XYZ file of C-alpha atoms in Angstrom:
349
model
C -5.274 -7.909 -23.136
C -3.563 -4.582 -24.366
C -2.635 -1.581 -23.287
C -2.807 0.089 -26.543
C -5.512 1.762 -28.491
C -8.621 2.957 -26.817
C -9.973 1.982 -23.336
C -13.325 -0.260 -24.214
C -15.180 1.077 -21.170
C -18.744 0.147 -22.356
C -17.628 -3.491 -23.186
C -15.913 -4.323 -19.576
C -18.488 -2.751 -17.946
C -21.853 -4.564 -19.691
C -19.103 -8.209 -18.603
C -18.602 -6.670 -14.961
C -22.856 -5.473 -14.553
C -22.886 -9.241 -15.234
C -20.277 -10.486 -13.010
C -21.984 -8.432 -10.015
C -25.616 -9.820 -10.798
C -23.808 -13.428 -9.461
C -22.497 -12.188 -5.797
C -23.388 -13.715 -3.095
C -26.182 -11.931 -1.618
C -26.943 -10.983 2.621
C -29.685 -13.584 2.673
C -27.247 -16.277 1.300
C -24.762 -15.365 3.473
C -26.942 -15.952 6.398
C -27.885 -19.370 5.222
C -23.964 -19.603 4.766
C -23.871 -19.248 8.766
C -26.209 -22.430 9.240
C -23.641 -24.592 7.547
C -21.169 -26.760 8.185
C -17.999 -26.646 6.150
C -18.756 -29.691 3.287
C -22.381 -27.803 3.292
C -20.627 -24.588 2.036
C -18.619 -26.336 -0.727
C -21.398 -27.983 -2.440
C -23.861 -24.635 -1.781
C -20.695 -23.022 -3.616
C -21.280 -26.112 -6.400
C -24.381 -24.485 -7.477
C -22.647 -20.998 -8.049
C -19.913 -19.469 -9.959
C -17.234 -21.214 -7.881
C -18.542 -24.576 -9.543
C -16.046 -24.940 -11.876
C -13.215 -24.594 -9.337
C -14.974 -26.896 -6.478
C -15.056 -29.289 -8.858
C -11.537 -29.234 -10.646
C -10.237 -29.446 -6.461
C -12.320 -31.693 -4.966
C -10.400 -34.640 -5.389
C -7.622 -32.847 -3.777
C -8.994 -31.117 -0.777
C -12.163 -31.102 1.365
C -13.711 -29.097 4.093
C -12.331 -25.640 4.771
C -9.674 -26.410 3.163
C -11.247 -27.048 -0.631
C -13.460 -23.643 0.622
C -10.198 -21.880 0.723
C -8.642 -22.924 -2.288
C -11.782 -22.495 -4.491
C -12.399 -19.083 -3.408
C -9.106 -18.014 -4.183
C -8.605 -19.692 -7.925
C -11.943 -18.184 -8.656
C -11.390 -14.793 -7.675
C -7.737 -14.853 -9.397
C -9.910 -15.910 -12.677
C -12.197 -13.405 -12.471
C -9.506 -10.574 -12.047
C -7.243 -12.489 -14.990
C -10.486 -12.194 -16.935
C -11.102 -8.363 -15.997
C -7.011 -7.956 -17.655
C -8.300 -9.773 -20.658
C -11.072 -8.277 -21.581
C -9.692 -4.576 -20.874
C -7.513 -2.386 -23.516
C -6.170 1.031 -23.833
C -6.154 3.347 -20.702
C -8.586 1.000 -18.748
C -5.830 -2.128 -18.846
C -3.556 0.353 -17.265
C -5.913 1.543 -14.743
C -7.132 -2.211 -13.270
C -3.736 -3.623 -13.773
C -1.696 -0.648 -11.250
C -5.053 -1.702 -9.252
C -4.835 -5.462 -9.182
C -0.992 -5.046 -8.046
C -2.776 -4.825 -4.494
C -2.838 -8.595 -4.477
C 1.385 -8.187 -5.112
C 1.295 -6.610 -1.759
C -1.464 -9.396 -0.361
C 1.038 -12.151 -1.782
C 4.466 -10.594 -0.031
C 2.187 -9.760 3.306
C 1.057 -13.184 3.728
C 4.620 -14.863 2.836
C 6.139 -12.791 5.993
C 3.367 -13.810 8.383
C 4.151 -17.422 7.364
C 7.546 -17.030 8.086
C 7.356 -14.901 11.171
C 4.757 -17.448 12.224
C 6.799 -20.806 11.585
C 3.962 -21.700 8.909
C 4.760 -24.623 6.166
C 5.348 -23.457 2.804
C 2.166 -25.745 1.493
C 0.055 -23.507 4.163
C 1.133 -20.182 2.842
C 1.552 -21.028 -1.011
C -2.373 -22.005 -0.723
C -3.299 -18.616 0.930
C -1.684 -16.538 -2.022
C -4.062 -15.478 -4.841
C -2.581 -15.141 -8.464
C -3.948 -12.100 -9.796
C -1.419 -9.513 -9.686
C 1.906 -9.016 -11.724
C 3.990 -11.401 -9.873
C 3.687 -14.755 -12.171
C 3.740 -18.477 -10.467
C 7.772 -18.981 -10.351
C 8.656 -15.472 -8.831
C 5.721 -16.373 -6.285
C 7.004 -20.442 -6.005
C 10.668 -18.347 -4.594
C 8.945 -16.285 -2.433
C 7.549 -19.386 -0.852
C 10.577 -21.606 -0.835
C 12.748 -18.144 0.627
C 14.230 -19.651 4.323
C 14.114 -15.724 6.088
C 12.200 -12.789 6.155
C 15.802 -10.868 4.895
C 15.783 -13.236 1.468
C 12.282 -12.070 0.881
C 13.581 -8.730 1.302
C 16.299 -9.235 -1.128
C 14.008 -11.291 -3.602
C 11.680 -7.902 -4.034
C 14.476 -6.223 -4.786
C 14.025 -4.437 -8.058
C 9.929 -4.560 -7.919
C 7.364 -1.844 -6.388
C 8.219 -3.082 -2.519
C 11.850 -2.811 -3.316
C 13.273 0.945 -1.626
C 10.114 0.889 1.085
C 10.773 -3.005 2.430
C 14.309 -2.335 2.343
C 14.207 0.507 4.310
C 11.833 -0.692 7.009
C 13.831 -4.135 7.200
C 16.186 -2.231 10.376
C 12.454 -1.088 11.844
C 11.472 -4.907 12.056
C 14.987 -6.181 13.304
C 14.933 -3.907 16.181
C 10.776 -4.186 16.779
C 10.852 -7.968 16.362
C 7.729 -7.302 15.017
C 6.139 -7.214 11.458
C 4.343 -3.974 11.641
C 7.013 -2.011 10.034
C 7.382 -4.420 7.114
C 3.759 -4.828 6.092
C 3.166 -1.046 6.966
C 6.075 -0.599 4.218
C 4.260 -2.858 1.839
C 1.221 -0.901 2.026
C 2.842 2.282 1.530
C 4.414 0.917 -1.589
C 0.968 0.010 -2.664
C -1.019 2.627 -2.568
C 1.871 5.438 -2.864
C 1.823 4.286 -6.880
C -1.460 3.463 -6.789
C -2.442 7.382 -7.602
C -0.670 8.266 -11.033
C 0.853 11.084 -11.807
C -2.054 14.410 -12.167
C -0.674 14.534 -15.882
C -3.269 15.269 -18.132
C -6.097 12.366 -19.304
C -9.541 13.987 -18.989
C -12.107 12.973 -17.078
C -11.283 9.359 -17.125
C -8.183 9.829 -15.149
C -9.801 12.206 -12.675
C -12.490 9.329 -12.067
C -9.753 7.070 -11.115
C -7.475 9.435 -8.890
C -10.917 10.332 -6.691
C -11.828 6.196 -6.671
C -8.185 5.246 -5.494
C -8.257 8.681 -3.371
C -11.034 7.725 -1.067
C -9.316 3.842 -0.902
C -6.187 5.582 0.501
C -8.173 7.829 2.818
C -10.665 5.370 4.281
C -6.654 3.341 4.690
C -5.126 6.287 6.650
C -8.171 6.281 9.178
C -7.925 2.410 9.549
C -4.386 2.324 10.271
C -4.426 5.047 12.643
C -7.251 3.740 14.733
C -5.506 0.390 14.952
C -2.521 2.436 16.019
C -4.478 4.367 18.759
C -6.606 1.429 20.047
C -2.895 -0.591 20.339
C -1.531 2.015 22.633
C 1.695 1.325 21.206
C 3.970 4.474 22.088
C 4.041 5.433 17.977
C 3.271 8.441 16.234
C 0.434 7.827 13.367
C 1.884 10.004 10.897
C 4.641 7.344 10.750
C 2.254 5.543 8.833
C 0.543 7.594 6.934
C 0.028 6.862 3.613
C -0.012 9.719 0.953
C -2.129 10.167 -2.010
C -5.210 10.482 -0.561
C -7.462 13.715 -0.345
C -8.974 13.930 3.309
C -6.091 13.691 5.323
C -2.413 15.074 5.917
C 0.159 13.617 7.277
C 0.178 15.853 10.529
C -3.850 16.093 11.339
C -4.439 12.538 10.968
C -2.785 11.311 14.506
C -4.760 13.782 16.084
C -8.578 13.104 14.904
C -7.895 9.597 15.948
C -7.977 10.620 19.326
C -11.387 11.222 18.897
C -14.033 9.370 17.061
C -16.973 12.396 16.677
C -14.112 15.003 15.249
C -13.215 12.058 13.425
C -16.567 11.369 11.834
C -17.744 14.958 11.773
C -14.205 15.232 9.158
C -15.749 12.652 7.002
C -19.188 14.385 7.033
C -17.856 17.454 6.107
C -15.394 16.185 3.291
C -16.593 14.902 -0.413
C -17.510 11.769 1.368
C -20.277 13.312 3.454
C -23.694 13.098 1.814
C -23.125 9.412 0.151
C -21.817 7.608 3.557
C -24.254 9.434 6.161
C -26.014 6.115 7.105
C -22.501 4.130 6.980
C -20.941 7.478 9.061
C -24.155 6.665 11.622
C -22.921 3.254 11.971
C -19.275 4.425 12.360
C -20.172 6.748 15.695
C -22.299 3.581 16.868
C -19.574 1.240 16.758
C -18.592 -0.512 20.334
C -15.511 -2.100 19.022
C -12.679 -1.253 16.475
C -13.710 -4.521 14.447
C -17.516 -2.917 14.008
C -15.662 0.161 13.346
C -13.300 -1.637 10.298
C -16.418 -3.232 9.163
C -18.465 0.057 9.022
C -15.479 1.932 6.910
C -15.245 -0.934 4.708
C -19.298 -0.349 4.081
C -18.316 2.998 3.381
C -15.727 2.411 0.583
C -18.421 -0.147 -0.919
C -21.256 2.551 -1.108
C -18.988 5.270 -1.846
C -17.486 3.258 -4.882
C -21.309 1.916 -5.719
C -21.826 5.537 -5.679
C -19.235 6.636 -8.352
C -20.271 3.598 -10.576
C -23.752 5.243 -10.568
C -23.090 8.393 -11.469
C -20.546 7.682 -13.802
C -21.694 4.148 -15.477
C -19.343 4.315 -18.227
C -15.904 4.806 -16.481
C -13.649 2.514 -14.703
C -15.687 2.875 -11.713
C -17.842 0.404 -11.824
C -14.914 -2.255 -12.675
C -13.239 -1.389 -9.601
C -15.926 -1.261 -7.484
C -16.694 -4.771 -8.790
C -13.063 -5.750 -7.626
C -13.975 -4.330 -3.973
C -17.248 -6.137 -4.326
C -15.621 -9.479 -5.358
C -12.986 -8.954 -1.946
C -15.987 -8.474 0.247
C -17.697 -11.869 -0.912
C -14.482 -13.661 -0.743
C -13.613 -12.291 2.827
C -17.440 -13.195 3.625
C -17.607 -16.745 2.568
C -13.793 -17.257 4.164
C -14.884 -16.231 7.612
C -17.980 -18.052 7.640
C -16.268 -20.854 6.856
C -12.956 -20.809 8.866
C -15.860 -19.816 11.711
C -17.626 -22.858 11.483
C -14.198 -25.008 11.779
C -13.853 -23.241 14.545
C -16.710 -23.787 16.069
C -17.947 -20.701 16.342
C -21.664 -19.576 17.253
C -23.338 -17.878 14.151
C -23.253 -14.779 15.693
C -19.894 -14.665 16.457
C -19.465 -15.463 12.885
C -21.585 -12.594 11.857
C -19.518 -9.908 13.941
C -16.650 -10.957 11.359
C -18.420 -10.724 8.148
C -19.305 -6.588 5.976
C -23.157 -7.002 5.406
C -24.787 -4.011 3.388
């Protein structure tokens, strides 16, 4: 991996197209759902999550060997994406990949808040951003939510978790500090307009429409909460559809929500997702439909611009989605779920 000399778009990209050809497709997901949980591992056996079934399945079992394979894997495969990229493009996916910094300090909090054991949360975390193992071991071992605060001092969360720590003290709730962690996130995730050509236009419009498609899922979780809170308090900047004072009000209405959208840049790629969006009955069909969205949109950008860091990070969002898939089927079927409750959890194309 380097981040000098130039980025080697043509190579990462040929190594991703290749990647992608492997992921889990609807129909196997669906066969997924008829499963039971040692079913899934060895169906996993015969894919690219062979290597890591096997190296843990002397170790765990059921769900639980699900869980943990699904998460080495995808940390390899984002560890390999590092690897293989150089110049500009190593930049680009690594200020990307820091999104699993912000998954990593999210989930430590909810253990804690939660009472969880520190073997339950360590196994939830996934090792592919820029925190290494012993920074992430501490995190584990911390005994409060306040030393996890003071433990990110100095790194991206540091000023934003800080300042949100009083919000959480007098809410007694978490929604201030994970709100803060997002912010963090995605408020560096959008360099600096500075110059870089068409490559680094290509990646401000890709992590633009990640931030906007953010703003209108935290603000509809806001409104459908009926929590007495303004959405702009939670806006997250960087993005290109949205300001910070308009936002709170299209939630209050899903059409001049969606007719936004349809007007915007967004418009003519998502119409069938946007369809789905106004159809929605619930705000989970409604999550699921905008996370469609960002897929096509991005599958969009990788098409018209093949050799660009589009289609690497649209890869990464593709990888998530199978991940998240496979996850919910099987927690779901520990659960005892029906298959069709499963299906209401899962973002089919």
């Amino acid at each position: 991996m380097s981040a000098a000399g130039a980025a080697n778009y043509e190579y990462v990209v040929a190594r991703v197209r290749h990647r992608r050809a492997s992921l889990f497709s609807d129909d196997e997901y669906r066969k997924l759902l008829r499963m039971g949980t040692g079913e899934i591992a060895r169906f996993m056996e015969e894919t690219e999550y062979e290597e890591a079934v096997n190296a843990l399945g002397s170790r765990f079992s059921g769900v639980d060997l699900v869980e943990h394979a699904l998460n080495q894997t995808l940390a390899g495969d984002f560890q390999d994406l590092l690897r293989w990229s150089e110049g500009r493009l190593y930049e680009q996916v690594a200020r990307y990949l820091r999104k699993f910094d912000a998954w990593n300090v999210k989930t430590v909090l909810r253990g804690l808040y939660s009472e969880a054991s520190e073997a339950e949360v360590r196994s939830d975390l996934i090792d592919a951003g820029e925190f290494d193992d012993d920074f992430l071991d501490r995190l584990v071992a911390a005994d409060s939510i306040e030393s996890v605060v003071e433990l990110l001092d100095g790194t991206l969360f540091d000023a934003y978790i800080e300042e949100a720590f009083a919000a959480y003290e007098d809410s007694g709730t978490l929604v201030p500090l994970e709100n803060a962690v997002d912010r963090a996130y995605y408020e560096n995730l959008v360099p600096p307009s500075t110059g870089g050509g068409e490559a680094a236009e290509l990646y401000r419009e890709f992590l633009e429409a990640e931030i906007d498609f953010r703003n209108v899922r935290n603000a509809l979780r806001l409104a459908r909460s009926g929590a007495d809170v303004d959405p702009a308090e939670y806006f997250i900047d960087g993005g290109a559809l949205f300001d910070r004072d308009e936002v709170g009000q299209l939630v209050e209405s899903r059409t001049e929500l969606v007719s936004r959208i349809r007007e915007s840049r967004y418009g003519d790629e998502l119409s069938d997702a946007l369809d789905e969006l106004e159809d929605a009955d619930s705000l989970i069909g409604f999550e699921h439909a905008l996370d469609r969205a960002l897929l096509e949109y991005s599958d969009h950008l990788s098409y018209v611009y093949p050799l660009s860091v589009c289609p690497v990070l649209a890869y990464v969002l593709a990888k998530e989605r199978e991940v998240d898939n496979i996850r919910a089927i099987a927690r779901g079927r520990e659960a005892g779920l029906s298959e069709d409750e499963i299906e209401e959890e899962l973002v089919i194309l």
